[in-house]
Coordinates of C-alpha atoms in Angstrom, one line a residue:
M141 CA 113.7 93.3 103.9
S142 CA 115.6 89.8 105.0
G143 CA 117.1 88.1 102.1
T144 CA 119.3 88.9 98.7
I145 CA 117.3 91.3 96.0
G146 CA 116.3 87.6 94.3
E147 CA 114.9 86.4 96.5
R148 CA 112.5 89.3 97.9
L149 CA 112.0 90.4 94.0
R150 CA 110.6 86.3 94.0
R151 CA 108.4 86.3 97.5
A152 CA 107.3 89.4 95.9
R153 CA 105.6 88.1 92.6
R154 CA 104.4 85.4 93.6
E155 CA 102.5 87.1 96.2
H156 CA 101.5 89.2 93.8
G157 CA 100.3 86.1 91.6
M158 CA 103.0 86.7 88.8
T159 CA 104.8 85.3 86.3
Q160 CA 108.0 85.9 85.2
E161 CA 107.2 87.0 82.1
D162 CA 103.9 89.1 84.1
L163 CA 106.2 90.5 85.7
A164 CA 108.3 91.5 83.0
R165 CA 105.2 93.4 81.0
A166 CA 104.5 95.1 83.3
A167 CA 107.7 96.4 84.3
G168 CA 109.1 96.8 80.6
V169 CA 112.0 94.8 81.7
S170 CA 113.1 91.6 80.3
V171 CA 112.4 88.1 81.6
D172 CA 116.2 87.6 81.4
L173 CA 116.7 89.6 83.7
I174 CA 114.2 89.1 86.2
S175 CA 115.7 84.8 85.7
K176 CA 119.2 86.0 87.0
L177 CA 118.3 87.9 90.1
E178 CA 115.8 85.5 91.7
Q179 CA 118.6 82.4 90.9
G180 CA 121.5 84.3 92.2
R181 CA 123.1 85.0 88.8
R182 CA 122.8 88.5 89.0
E183 CA 123.0 89.5 92.5
S184 CA 121.7 93.5 91.6
A185 CA 120.5 96.0 89.1
R186 CA 120.7 99.8 87.9
I187 CA 118.3 101.3 90.8
T188 CA 116.6 103.0 87.5
T189 CA 115.7 98.8 86.9
L190 CA 114.5 98.0 90.4
A191 CA 112.7 101.0 90.8
K192 CA 110.1 99.8 87.3
L193 CA 110.3 96.3 89.4
A194 CA 108.2 98.1 92.5
N195 CA 106.8 100.8 90.6
A196 CA 105.3 96.6 88.4
L197 CA 103.9 94.9 92.1
D198 CA 103.0 98.3 93.7
L199 CA 105.8 97.9 96.0
E200 CA 108.1 100.6 97.3
I201 CA 112.3 100.3 95.9
S202 CA 112.9 100.4 99.7
H203 CA 110.5 96.5 99.6
L204 CA 114.0 95.1 97.4
L205 CA 116.2 97.3 98.5
D206 CA 118.4 96.3 102.0
K207 CA 117.4 100.2 103.0
R208 CA 118.8 99.6 106.9
D209 CA 120.1 102.5 108.4
R210 CA 124.9 101.7 107.8
L211 CA 125.6 103.9 110.1
G212 CA 126.4 100.9 112.9
P213 CA 128.8 102.7 115.7
D214 CA 129.6 105.9 113.2
R215 CA 125.9 107.7 114.7
D216 CA 127.9 109.4 117.8
G217 CA 124.9 108.4 119.7
G218 CA 122.4 109.8 117.7
S219 CA 119.4 108.4 117.6
V220 CA 116.3 108.4 114.4
L221 CA 113.6 107.9 116.3
A222 CA 115.0 110.8 117.9
V223 CA 114.0 113.2 115.2
R224 CA 110.9 111.0 113.7
N225 CA 109.4 112.3 117.4
V226 CA 110.8 115.6 116.7
L227 CA 109.6 115.4 113.3
L228 CA 106.7 114.1 114.0
S229 CA 105.5 115.5 117.7
P230 CA 101.7 115.5 118.4
S231 CA 102.0 119.3 119.4
L232 CA 101.8 120.2 116.1
L233 CA 98.5 119.1 116.2
P234 CA 96.4 122.0 114.9
G235 CA 94.7 123.2 118.6
M236 CA 97.3 121.1 120.9
D237 CA 99.4 123.6 122.8
T238 CA 102.9 123.8 121.9
D239 CA 106.0 122.4 123.6
D240 CA 108.6 125.4 121.9
D241 CA 108.3 126.9 125.1
D242 CA 112.3 127.0 125.6
T243 CA 114.3 129.9 125.6
P244 CA 114.3 131.6 122.3
T245 CA 117.7 130.8 120.9
P246 CA 119.9 134.3 119.8
L247 CA 119.0 134.3 116.1
D248 CA 122.4 134.5 115.0
E249 CA 123.0 131.4 117.4
L250 CA 120.5 129.9 115.6
E251 CA 121.8 130.7 111.8
R252 CA 125.6 129.6 112.9
S253 CA 124.3 126.5 113.9
V254 CA 122.4 125.5 111.4
S255 CA 124.6 126.5 109.5
R256 CA 127.5 124.2 110.7
A257 CA 124.9 121.3 110.9
W258 CA 124.8 121.5 107.0
D259 CA 128.9 121.9 106.6
H260 CA 128.9 118.3 108.8
Y261 CA 125.8 116.7 106.1
W262 CA 128.9 118.3 103.2
A263 CA 131.2 116.7 104.1
G264 CA 129.5 113.3 105.1
A265 CA 129.6 113.3 108.7
F266 CA 126.0 111.8 109.3
G267 CA 126.8 110.7 113.5
E268 CA 127.0 114.2 114.3
V269 CA 124.0 115.6 112.0
L270 CA 122.0 112.7 113.5
T271 CA 122.7 113.4 116.8
A272 CA 123.1 117.1 116.8
L273 CA 119.3 117.1 114.3
P274 CA 116.7 116.6 117.0
G275 CA 117.8 119.0 119.5
L276 CA 119.0 122.1 116.4
I277 CA 114.9 121.6 115.3
G278 CA 113.6 121.8 118.7
E279 CA 115.8 125.5 119.0
A280 CA 114.4 126.6 115.7
R281 CA 111.2 126.0 116.9
A282 CA 111.4 127.7 119.9
T283 CA 113.0 130.6 118.2
H284 CA 110.2 130.9 115.6
T285 CA 107.4 130.4 117.8
S286 CA 109.3 133.8 119.8
L287 CA 110.2 136.1 116.8
G288 CA 107.5 134.4 114.2
A289 CA 109.3 135.4 110.2
P290 CA 113.0 135.9 110.7
A291 CA 113.0 132.7 111.6
V292 CA 111.3 130.8 109.8
R293 CA 115.1 130.3 107.3
P294 CA 116.5 128.6 110.1
L295 CA 113.7 126.2 111.2
A296 CA 113.3 125.5 107.0
L297 CA 116.7 124.7 106.5
A298 CA 116.4 123.0 109.2
Y299 CA 113.6 120.8 108.5
A300 CA 115.9 120.9 105.0
L301 CA 118.8 119.4 106.5
A302 CA 116.6 116.1 108.4
S303 CA 115.1 115.4 105.0
N304 CA 118.0 115.2 103.2
L305 CA 119.4 113.1 106.6
M306 CA 116.8 110.4 106.5
A307 CA 117.4 109.6 102.2
Q308 CA 120.2 109.5 102.9
I309 CA 120.4 107.1 104.7
G310 CA 116.7 105.0 104.2
R311 CA 114.5 106.4 106.6
T312 CA 112.6 108.0 102.9
D313 CA 109.1 108.2 105.2
L314 CA 110.7 110.7 107.7
G315 CA 112.7 112.3 105.5
L316 CA 108.8 113.3 103.4
V317 CA 107.7 114.8 106.4
A318 CA 110.8 117.0 107.0
A319 CA 110.7 118.6 103.4
E320 CA 106.6 119.0 103.5
R321 CA 108.1 121.0 107.2
A322 CA 110.0 123.3 105.5
I323 CA 107.6 124.8 102.7
T324 CA 105.2 124.7 104.7
V325 CA 106.7 127.3 107.5
A326 CA 109.1 128.4 103.6
H327 CA 105.3 129.4 102.8
T328 CA 104.6 131.7 106.3
G329 CA 107.6 133.8 104.7
D330 CA 108.4 136.0 102.8
D331 CA 110.9 135.1 100.7
M332 CA 110.0 133.0 97.6
L333 CA 113.8 131.5 96.3
L334 CA 113.4 129.5 99.6
W335 CA 109.8 128.1 100.1
A336 CA 110.6 127.0 96.0
T337 CA 114.3 125.7 96.8
M338 CA 113.0 123.8 99.6
H339 CA 110.5 122.5 96.8
A340 CA 114.0 120.5 95.8
E341 CA 114.3 118.7 98.7
Y342 CA 111.1 117.2 98.5
A343 CA 111.5 115.9 95.2
W344 CA 114.5 114.2 95.5
V345 CA 112.8 112.6 98.5
L346 CA 110.6 111.4 95.9
L347 CA 112.9 110.3 93.4
H348 CA 114.9 108.5 96.7
Q349 CA 110.5 106.3 96.0
G350 CA 111.8 105.7 93.0
R351 CA 108.1 108.2 92.0
Y352 CA 110.3 110.0 89.2
A353 CA 107.2 111.2 87.6
E354 CA 106.2 113.2 90.1
S355 CA 109.7 114.3 91.3
E356 CA 110.0 115.2 88.1
K357 CA 107.0 117.4 88.5
V358 CA 107.9 119.1 91.8
A359 CA 111.0 120.3 90.3
A360 CA 110.2 121.7 86.8
D361 CA 107.3 123.1 87.7
M362 CA 108.9 125.3 90.3
A363 CA 111.7 126.0 88.0
A364 CA 109.0 127.0 86.1
R365 CA 106.8 129.1 88.7
I366 CA 110.7 131.5 89.8
E367 CA 112.2 131.4 86.4
P368 CA 114.4 134.2 85.9
S369 CA 114.1 137.4 84.1
F370 CA 116.4 139.4 82.3
G371 CA 117.2 141.3 85.1
D372 CA 117.6 139.0 88.5
G373 CA 120.0 138.8 90.3
E374 CA 123.5 135.5 90.3
K375 CA 120.9 134.2 93.4
E376 CA 117.5 134.0 91.5
I377 CA 119.8 132.3 88.9
A378 CA 121.1 129.8 91.7
A379 CA 117.8 128.9 92.9
W380 CA 116.2 128.5 89.9
G381 CA 119.1 126.4 88.7
N382 CA 119.5 124.3 91.2
L383 CA 115.8 123.1 90.6
L384 CA 116.5 122.2 87.4
M385 CA 119.5 119.7 88.2
T386 CA 116.9 118.2 90.4
A387 CA 114.5 116.8 87.2
V388 CA 117.5 115.2 86.2
A389 CA 117.5 112.4 87.8
P390 CA 113.9 111.4 87.4
A391 CA 114.1 112.8 83.9
V392 CA 116.8 110.0 83.3
G393 CA 115.3 107.2 86.0
Q394 CA 112.7 107.6 83.4
D395 CA 114.2 107.1 80.2
R396 CA 114.1 110.0 78.7
T397 CA 116.7 112.4 78.0
P398 CA 116.4 116.0 80.4
E399 CA 119.0 117.7 77.3
E400 CA 116.3 120.4 77.8
Y401 CA 116.6 120.7 81.4
L402 CA 121.2 120.8 80.6
R403 CA 120.9 123.4 77.7
L404 CA 118.5 125.7 80.4
A405 CA 121.0 125.0 83.6
G406 CA 124.3 125.4 81.2
A407 CA 122.9 128.6 79.7
G408 CA 122.1 130.1 83.3
A409 CA 125.8 128.5 84.5
E410 CA 127.2 130.8 81.8
R411 CA 125.4 134.0 83.2
L412 CA 126.6 133.5 86.5
G413 CA 130.4 132.2 85.3
R414 CA 131.5 131.5 89.6
R415 CA 130.1 129.3 91.9
V416 CA 126.9 130.8 93.8
R417 CA 125.8 129.5 97.4
V418 CA 122.4 129.4 98.1
Y419 CA 120.4 128.1 101.3
H420 CA 123.3 125.7 102.1
T421 CA 123.9 124.6 98.5
S422 CA 125.6 126.4 95.4
F423 CA 125.2 127.0 91.9
A424 CA 127.6 126.8 88.8
P425 CA 129.1 125.2 85.6
P426 CA 130.8 122.8 86.9
T427 CA 127.2 121.1 88.9
V428 CA 125.9 121.2 85.3
A429 CA 128.9 119.4 83.7
M430 CA 128.1 117.0 87.1
Q431 CA 125.1 116.4 86.6
A432 CA 125.6 115.0 83.1
T433 CA 127.6 113.0 84.0
Y434 CA 125.6 111.6 85.9
A435 CA 122.3 111.7 83.5
Y436 CA 124.3 110.0 80.2
S437 CA 125.6 107.0 83.6
V438 CA 122.4 106.0 83.9
L439 CA 121.3 106.0 79.9
K440 CA 124.3 104.2 79.8
K441 CA 126.6 106.0 77.8
P442 CA 129.3 106.3 79.2
A443 CA 132.1 107.9 75.9
E444 CA 129.1 111.0 76.6
A445 CA 129.8 111.1 80.6
L446 CA 133.4 110.5 81.3
K447 CA 133.1 113.7 78.2
A448 CA 130.9 115.7 80.6
A449 CA 133.4 114.7 83.3
K450 CA 136.6 116.4 82.1
R451 CA 135.0 119.7 82.0
I452 CA 135.3 119.0 86.9
R453 CA 138.4 120.0 88.4
P454 CA 139.8 117.5 90.5
P455 CA 141.4 118.0 93.4
S456 CA 144.7 118.7 94.0
K457 CA 147.7 120.6 95.9
D458 CA 147.6 123.1 93.7
H459 CA 143.8 123.5 93.6
P460 CA 140.7 122.6 96.0
G461 CA 138.6 121.1 93.6
D462 CA 135.1 122.3 92.0
L463 CA 133.1 119.7 93.6
R464 CA 133.4 119.4 97.7
G465 CA 132.7 116.4 99.9
I466 CA 130.4 113.8 99.3
S467 CA 129.0 115.8 96.5
W468 CA 132.5 115.2 95.1
G469 CA 131.8 111.5 96.0
A470 CA 128.6 110.8 93.9
H471 CA 129.7 112.5 91.2
L472 CA 132.9 109.5 91.9
M473 CA 130.6 107.0 91.7
D474 CA 128.3 108.3 88.2
V475 CA 131.7 108.2 86.9
A476 CA 132.9 104.9 88.2
Q477 CA 129.4 103.6 86.7
A478 CA 131.0 104.8 83.0
H479 CA 134.3 103.1 83.7
F480 CA 132.9 100.2 84.7
D481 CA 129.5 100.5 81.2
A482 CA 132.5 101.3 79.2
G483 CA 134.7 97.9 80.4
R484 CA 137.2 99.6 82.4
L485 CA 137.4 97.4 85.3
N486 CA 140.5 99.0 86.9
A487 CA 139.4 102.3 86.5
A488 CA 136.1 101.5 88.2
T489 CA 137.3 99.8 91.3
T490 CA 139.9 102.6 91.4
T491 CA 137.6 105.6 91.1
L492 CA 135.1 104.0 94.3
L493 CA 138.1 104.6 96.4
E494 CA 138.6 107.5 96.0
A495 CA 134.8 107.9 96.7
Q496 CA 135.2 105.5 99.6
Q497 CA 137.1 107.9 100.8
V498 CA 135.5 111.1 101.0
S499 CA 133.3 109.7 104.2
P500 CA 133.2 106.0 104.4
V501 CA 129.9 106.9 106.7
W502 CA 128.1 108.0 103.5
F503 CA 129.3 105.6 101.1
R504 CA 128.3 102.4 103.3
H505 CA 124.4 103.7 101.8
Q506 CA 125.0 104.2 98.4
R507 CA 122.2 102.2 97.1
I508 CA 124.6 103.0 93.4
A509 CA 127.6 102.2 94.8
Q510 CA 125.9 99.0 96.3
A511 CA 124.4 97.8 93.0
L512 CA 127.9 98.6 90.5
V513 CA 130.4 96.2 93.0
R514 CA 128.1 94.0 92.9
D515 CA 128.4 94.4 89.1
I516 CA 132.1 94.4 89.7
R517 CA 131.7 91.1 91.5
E518 CA 130.4 89.5 88.6
T519 CA 132.7 90.3 86.2
E520 CA 135.3 89.7 87.6
K521 CA 136.8 85.8 87.3
R522 CA 138.6 86.4 90.5
L523 CA 138.3 89.7 92.4
S524 CA 140.8 91.3 92.8
P525 CA 141.8 93.2 95.8
A526 CA 140.6 97.0 95.7
T527 CA 137.0 94.4 94.6
R528 CA 137.4 92.8 98.7
R529 CA 138.0 95.9 100.2
L530 CA 134.6 97.6 98.3
T531 CA 132.7 94.7 99.3
R532 CA 133.5 94.8 103.2
A533 CA 133.4 98.5 102.7
L534 CA 129.8 98.7 102.1
G535 CA 128.8 95.4 103.5
V536 CA 127.2 94.0 99.8
D537 CA 127.8 90.0 101.5
D538 CA 125.1 90.9 104.1

């Protein structure tokens, strides 16, 4: 994992006995791009392009990217290994004695603890979430062992939280384990929407692994399975809409337009007309605008991306904004990418700095921001103070 992306790419290509031309044909990218990456004339490329290169080399995308956990001193005493140990406890094996024999936490108290942890996650307080997760999962297991079906939801949502955090900090292997645990637990209950929503978590981790076709299929198939009818309520529409939105990113990762997903979800969002919360996520018209902004920025259609972004109200003294926490930060990264592609360097760097202020800990883990800052550095003849601040914030010189 040492060295630059170009050095890792060259090493992997040679280990596979491929020339630059061989790799370009297999990945469907230009020889010029590969040459510039390997020679250090380009520091990075779009995530979708790196995924194509990784797939052509039969590697996980993490092999090319620097996937170190960047929590640093902000881990608040938390341990990734402790999360790993609770997710992969031998007691979960069939026939093994359970270690979930602690006194169960009262259900209402457990629900509140899970909700607080999710609030920390959306605020980008990853250190606090990492610290809480092992105990939270352990408590949820003990309560589930004692109470059965009534405790399915908090346990599934604790696993889903672990899945999200592990994917954010680059531990997608553990993220998939946690998502699978969430799906399995949810399947034992009687809440179809909870079970369906846990598939969105699984699809999201697949996206982080560059497994775009599988990610899209999981999300789209589950959305089709729970497609609401005319008489269904708001929660059903919200769960369905979120699954459609989950399918957008892997679709554009395959260089395909997501118009159908956006159209269907947009109709559902307009039917709701307001934000509806469902299992610590939410769905509303701005959710669709956010995903449209992302899609068009990845597809290199900056004018359409910026047009979609105008449908989202930013926070102000008179309004909290349509998006909160790291959702707002992620949207700002997409807006910054669109500004860069439109040739507006100052707007791109200003927008990225705004995203960084949402949560510096979250921001350090964002591969899109890292790639964009490298592109900005290559474009600027003389690095601006803003670009220098972003370079330090992301550690892209590490």
